[in-house]
Tab-separated table of C-alpha atoms and ligand atoms in Angstrom:
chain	number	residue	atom	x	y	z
E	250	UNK	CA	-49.940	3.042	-10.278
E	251	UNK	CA	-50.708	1.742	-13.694
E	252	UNK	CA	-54.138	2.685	-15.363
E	253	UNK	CA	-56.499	-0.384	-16.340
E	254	UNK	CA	-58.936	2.136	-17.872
E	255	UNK	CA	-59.012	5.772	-18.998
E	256	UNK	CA	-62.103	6.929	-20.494
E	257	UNK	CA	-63.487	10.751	-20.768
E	258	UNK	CA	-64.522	11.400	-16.927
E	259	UNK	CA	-62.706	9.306	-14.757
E	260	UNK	CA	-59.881	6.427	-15.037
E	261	UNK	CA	-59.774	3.278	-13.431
E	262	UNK	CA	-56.856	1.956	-11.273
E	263	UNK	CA	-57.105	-2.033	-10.396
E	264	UNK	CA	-56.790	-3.549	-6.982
E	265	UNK	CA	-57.105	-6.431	-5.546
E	266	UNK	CA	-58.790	-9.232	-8.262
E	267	UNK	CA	-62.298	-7.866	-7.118
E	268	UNK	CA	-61.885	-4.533	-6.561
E	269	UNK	CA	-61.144	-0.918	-8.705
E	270	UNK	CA	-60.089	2.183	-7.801
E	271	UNK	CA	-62.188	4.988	-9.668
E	272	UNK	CA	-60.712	8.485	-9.698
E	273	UNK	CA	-63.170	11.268	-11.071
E	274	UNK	CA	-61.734	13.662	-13.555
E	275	UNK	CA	-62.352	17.345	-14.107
E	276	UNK	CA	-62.461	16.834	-17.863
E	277	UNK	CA	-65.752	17.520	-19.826
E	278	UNK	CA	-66.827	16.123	-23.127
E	279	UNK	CA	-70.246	16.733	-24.982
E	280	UNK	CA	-71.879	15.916	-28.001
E	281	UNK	CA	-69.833	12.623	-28.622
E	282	UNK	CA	-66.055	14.282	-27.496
E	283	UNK	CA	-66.987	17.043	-29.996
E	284	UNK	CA	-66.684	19.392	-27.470
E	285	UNK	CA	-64.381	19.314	-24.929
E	286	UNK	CA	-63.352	21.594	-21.814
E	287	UNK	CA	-62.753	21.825	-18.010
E	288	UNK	CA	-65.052	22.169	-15.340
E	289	UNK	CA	-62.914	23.054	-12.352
E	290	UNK	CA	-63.950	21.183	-9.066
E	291	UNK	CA	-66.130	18.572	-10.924
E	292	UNK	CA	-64.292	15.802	-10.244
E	293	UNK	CA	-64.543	16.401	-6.874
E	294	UNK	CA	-68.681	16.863	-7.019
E	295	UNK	CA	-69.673	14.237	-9.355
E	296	UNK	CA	-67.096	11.611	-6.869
E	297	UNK	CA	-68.985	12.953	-3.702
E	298	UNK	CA	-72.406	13.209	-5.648
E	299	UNK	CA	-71.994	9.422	-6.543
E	300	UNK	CA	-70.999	8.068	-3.508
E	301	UNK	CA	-74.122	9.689	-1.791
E	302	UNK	CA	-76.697	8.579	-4.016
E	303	UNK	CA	-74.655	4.871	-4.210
E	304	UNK	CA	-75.280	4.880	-0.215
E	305	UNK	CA	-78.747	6.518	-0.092
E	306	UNK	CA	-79.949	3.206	-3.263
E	307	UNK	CA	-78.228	0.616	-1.335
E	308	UNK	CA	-79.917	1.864	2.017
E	309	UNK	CA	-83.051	1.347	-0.246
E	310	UNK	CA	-82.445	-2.199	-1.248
E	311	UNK	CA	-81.072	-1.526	-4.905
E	312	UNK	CA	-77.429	-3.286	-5.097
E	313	UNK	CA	-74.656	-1.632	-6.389
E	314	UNK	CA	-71.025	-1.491	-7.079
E	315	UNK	CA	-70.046	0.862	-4.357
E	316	UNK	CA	-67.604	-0.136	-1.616
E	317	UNK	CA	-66.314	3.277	-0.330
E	318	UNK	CA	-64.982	6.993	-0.696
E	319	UNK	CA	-61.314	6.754	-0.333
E	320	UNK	CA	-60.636	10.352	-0.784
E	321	UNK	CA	-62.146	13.778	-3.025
E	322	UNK	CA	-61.526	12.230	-6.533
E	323	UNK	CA	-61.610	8.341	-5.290
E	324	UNK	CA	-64.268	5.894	-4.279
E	325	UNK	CA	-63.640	1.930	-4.204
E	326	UNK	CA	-65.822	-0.276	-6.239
E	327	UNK	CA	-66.338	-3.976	-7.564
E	328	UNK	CA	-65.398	-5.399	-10.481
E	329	UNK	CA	-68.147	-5.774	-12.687
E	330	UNK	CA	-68.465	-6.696	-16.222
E	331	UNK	CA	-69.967	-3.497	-18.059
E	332	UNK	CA	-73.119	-4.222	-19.830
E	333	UNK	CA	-73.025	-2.374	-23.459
E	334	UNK	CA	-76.021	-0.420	-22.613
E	335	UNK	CA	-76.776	3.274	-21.428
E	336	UNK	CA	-80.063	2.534	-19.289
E	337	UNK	CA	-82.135	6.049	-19.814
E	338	UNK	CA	-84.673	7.172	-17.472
E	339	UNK	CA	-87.135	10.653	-18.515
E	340	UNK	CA	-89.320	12.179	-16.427
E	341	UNK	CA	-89.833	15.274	-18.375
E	342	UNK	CA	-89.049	15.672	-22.515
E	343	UNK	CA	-85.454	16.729	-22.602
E	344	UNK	CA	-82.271	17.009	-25.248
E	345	UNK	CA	-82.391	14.256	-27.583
E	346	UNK	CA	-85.553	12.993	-26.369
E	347	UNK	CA	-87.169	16.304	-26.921
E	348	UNK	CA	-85.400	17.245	-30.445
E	349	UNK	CA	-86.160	14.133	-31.774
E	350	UNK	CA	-90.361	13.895	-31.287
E	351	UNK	CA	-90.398	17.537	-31.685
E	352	UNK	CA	-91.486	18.449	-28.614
E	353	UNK	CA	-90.905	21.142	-25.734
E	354	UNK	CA	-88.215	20.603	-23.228
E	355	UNK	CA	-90.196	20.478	-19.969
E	356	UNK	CA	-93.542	18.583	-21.166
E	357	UNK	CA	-94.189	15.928	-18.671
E	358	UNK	CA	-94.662	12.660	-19.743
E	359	UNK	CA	-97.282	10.442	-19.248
E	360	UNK	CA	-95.168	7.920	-17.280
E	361	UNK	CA	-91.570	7.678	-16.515
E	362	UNK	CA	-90.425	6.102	-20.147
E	363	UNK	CA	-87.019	3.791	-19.908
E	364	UNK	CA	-84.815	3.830	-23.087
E	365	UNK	CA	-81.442	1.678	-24.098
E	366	UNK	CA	-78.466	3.019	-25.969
E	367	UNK	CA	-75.956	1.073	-27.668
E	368	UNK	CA	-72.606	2.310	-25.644
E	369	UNK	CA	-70.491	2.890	-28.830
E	370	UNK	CA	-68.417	5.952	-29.684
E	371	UNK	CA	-67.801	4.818	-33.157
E	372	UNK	CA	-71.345	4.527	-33.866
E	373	UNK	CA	-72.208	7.616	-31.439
E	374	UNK	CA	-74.157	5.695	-28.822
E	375	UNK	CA	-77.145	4.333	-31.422
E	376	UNK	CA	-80.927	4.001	-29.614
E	377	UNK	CA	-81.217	0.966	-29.507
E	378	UNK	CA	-85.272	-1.488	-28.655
E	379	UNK	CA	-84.745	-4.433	-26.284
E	380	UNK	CA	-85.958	-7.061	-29.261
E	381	UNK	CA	-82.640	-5.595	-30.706
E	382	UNK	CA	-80.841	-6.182	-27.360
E	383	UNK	CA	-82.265	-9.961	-26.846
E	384	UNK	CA	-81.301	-10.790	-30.953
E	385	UNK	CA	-77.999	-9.707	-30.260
E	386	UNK	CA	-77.283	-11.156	-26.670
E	387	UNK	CA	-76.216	-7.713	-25.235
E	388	UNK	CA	-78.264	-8.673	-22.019
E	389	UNK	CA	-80.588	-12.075	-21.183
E	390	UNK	CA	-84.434	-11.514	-20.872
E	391	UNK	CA	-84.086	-12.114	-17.235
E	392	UNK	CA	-81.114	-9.538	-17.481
E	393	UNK	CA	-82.914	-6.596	-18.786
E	394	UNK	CA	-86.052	-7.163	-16.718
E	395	UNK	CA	-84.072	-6.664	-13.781
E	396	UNK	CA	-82.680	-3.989	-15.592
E	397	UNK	CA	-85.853	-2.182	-16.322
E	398	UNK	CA	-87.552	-2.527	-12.955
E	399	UNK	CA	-84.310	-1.054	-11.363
E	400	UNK	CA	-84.190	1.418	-13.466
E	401	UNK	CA	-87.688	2.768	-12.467
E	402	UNK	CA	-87.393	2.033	-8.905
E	403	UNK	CA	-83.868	4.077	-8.958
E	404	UNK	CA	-86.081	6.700	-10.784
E	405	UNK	CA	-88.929	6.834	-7.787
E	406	UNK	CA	-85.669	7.023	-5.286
E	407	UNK	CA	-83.654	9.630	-7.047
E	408	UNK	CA	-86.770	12.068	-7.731
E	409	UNK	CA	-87.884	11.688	-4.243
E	410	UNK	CA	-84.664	12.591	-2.856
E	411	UNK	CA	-83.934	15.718	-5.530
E	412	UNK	CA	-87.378	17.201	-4.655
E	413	UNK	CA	-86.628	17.222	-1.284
E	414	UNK	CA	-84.211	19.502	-2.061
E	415	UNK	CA	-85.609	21.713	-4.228
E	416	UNK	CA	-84.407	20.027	-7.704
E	417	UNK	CA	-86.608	18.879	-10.450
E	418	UNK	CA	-84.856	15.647	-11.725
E	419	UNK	CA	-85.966	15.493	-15.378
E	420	UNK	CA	-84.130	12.662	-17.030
E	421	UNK	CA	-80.900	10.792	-16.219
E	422	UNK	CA	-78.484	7.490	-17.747
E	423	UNK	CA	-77.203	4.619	-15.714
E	424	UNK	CA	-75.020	1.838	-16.584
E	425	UNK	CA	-75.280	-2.002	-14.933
E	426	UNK	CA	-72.570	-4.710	-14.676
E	427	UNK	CA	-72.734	-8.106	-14.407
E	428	UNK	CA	-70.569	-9.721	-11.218
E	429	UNK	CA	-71.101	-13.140	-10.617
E	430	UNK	CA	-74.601	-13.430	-12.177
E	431	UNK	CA	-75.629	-10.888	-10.094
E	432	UNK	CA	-76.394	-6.881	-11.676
E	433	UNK	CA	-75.617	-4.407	-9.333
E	434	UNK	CA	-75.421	-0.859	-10.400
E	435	UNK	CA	-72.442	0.565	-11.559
E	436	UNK	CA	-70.521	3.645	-12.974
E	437	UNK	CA	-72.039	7.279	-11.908
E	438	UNK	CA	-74.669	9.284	-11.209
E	439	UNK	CA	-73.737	12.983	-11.224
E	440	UNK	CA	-74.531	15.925	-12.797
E	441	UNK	CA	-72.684	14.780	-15.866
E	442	UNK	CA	-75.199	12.237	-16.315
E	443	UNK	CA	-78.507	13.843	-15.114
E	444	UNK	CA	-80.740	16.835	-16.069
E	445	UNK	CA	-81.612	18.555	-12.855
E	446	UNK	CA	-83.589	21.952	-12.548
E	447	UNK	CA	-83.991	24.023	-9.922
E	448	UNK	CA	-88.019	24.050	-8.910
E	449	UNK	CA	-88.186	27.497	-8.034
E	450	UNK	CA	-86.184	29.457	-11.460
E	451	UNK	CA	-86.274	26.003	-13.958
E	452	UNK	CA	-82.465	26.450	-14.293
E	453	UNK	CA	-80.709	24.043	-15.509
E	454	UNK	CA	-77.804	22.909	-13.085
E	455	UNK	CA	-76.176	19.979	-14.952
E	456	UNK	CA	-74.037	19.395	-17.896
E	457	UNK	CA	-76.665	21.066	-20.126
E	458	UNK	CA	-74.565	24.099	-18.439
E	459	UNK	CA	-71.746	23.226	-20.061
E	460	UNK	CA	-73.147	21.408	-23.430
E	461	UNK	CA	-75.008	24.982	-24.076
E	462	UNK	CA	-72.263	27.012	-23.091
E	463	UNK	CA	-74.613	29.147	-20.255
E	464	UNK	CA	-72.019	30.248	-18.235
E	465	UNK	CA	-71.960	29.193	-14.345
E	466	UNK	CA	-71.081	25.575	-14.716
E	467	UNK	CA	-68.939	25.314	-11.867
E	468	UNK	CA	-70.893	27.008	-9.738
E	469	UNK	CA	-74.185	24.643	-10.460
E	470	UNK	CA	-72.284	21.901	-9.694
E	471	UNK	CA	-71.129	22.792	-6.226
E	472	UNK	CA	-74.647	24.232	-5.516
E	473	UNK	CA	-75.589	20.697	-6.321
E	474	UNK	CA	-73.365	19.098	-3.937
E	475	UNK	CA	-74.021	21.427	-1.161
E	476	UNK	CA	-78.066	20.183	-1.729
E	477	UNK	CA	-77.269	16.365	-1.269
E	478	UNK	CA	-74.862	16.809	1.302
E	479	UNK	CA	-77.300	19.005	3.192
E	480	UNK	CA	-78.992	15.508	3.873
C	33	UDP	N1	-76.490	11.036	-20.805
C	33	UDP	C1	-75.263	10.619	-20.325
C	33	UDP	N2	-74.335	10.141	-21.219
C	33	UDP	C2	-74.571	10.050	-22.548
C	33	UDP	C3	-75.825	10.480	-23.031
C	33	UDP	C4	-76.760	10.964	-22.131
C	33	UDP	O1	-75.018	10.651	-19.126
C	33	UDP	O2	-73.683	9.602	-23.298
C	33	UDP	C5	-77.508	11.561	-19.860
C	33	UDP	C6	-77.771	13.031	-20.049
C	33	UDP	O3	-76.968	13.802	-19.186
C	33	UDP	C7	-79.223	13.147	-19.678
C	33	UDP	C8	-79.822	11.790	-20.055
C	33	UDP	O4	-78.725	10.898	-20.132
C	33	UDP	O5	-79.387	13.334	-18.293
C	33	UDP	C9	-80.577	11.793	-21.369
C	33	UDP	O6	-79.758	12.349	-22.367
C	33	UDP	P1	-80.228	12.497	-23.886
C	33	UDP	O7	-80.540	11.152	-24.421
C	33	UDP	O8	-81.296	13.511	-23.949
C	33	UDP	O9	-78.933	12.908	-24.649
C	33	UDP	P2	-78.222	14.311	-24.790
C	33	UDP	O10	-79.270	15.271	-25.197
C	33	UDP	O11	-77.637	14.588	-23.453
C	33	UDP	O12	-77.201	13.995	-25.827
């Protein structure tokens, strides 16, 4: 069937006029596509991953995009319209975050802190302040409140349900689409697009794997599906 959408992680089939196909990919990029490699298996994970913690948010009240899992690789979603942001969420001082105040990776901060990116490869995905988001009609005021309080209630959610199973969720990215006037949540959330340690050895078991080249990529990312499957 004919691709709407390819990007660096999965590619997007259409469907009916409301609905997509999403098939996850085993392909891994870092550092802007600089690097690029294969993590066997991971489309498999992050497709399973995602369709767990889209169930366990929606069984909390926060709306998403998720219909179903149609196979390993496949889950059915809604049509959204992408909003132009990447929605961070830290816990604990991490990559960028971390390299950019100066600070240790690991310091706690004070409160969970919500950031924006600018989703742009050209311009390598630019921080950007939500003045700069409301001047340039990215997102409403209305539209990024929601945003932001989602945001930190998917934060309370996610680290509640990581702890329980022995993971210390340190920072993560979500992205939000628009579907008539509604947000709902939308793309993934994986271990491509979280920072998750393991409470008991502070091991990474995410991307960061991969990113820093430490060797055992593949096998962090099925120990991280065997955790949230283990309900
Ligand atoms: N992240 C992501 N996609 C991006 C950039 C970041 O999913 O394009 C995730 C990343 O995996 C981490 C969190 O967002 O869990 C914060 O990443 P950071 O801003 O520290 O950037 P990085 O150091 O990963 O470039």
């Amino acid at each position: 069937m004919e691709k709407l959408y390819e990007g660096k992680a999965k590619v997007l089939f259409p469907e009916g006029p409301d609905t997509l196909r999403v098939y996850f990919k085993d392909e891994a990029t870092a550092f802007n596509a600089q690097k690029r490699g294969l993590i066997p298996g991971k489309g498999v994970v992050n497709n399973k991953v995602s369709a767990t913690l889209f169930r366990y948010l929606e069984a909390h009240g926060v709306r998403t995009h998720f219909l179903e899992e149609l196979s390993d690789r496949e889950m059915r979603v809604l049509r959204v319209e992408i909003l132009p942001l990447e929605v961070i969420l830290r816990f604990k001082a991490a990559g960028s975050f971390a390299k950019r105040y100066g600070v240790k990776e690991g310091t706690l901060l004070r409160a969970p802190l919500v950031e924006y990116s600018l989703k742009s490869d050209p311009l390598g995905d630019p921080l950007i302040c939500p003045e700069a988001i409301l001047a340039l009609g990215l997102a409403a005021e209305e539209e990024l409140s929601q945003v932001r309080t989602t945001t930190l209630k998917v934060g309370e959610l996610l680290r509640d349900f990581f702890a329980q199973r022995g993971l210390d969720l340190i920072d993560f990215k979500l992205e939000f689409g628009k579907r008539q006037g509604e947000i709902l949540l939308a793309d993934e959330i994986s271990p491509d697009t979280m920072r998750l340690w393991d409470q008991k050895t502070g091991e990474p078991m995410d991307k960061d794997r991969f990113r820093k080249d430490l060797g055992g990529v593949e096998e962090a990312y099925q120990e991280v599906l065997r955790r949230v499957l283990r309900g």
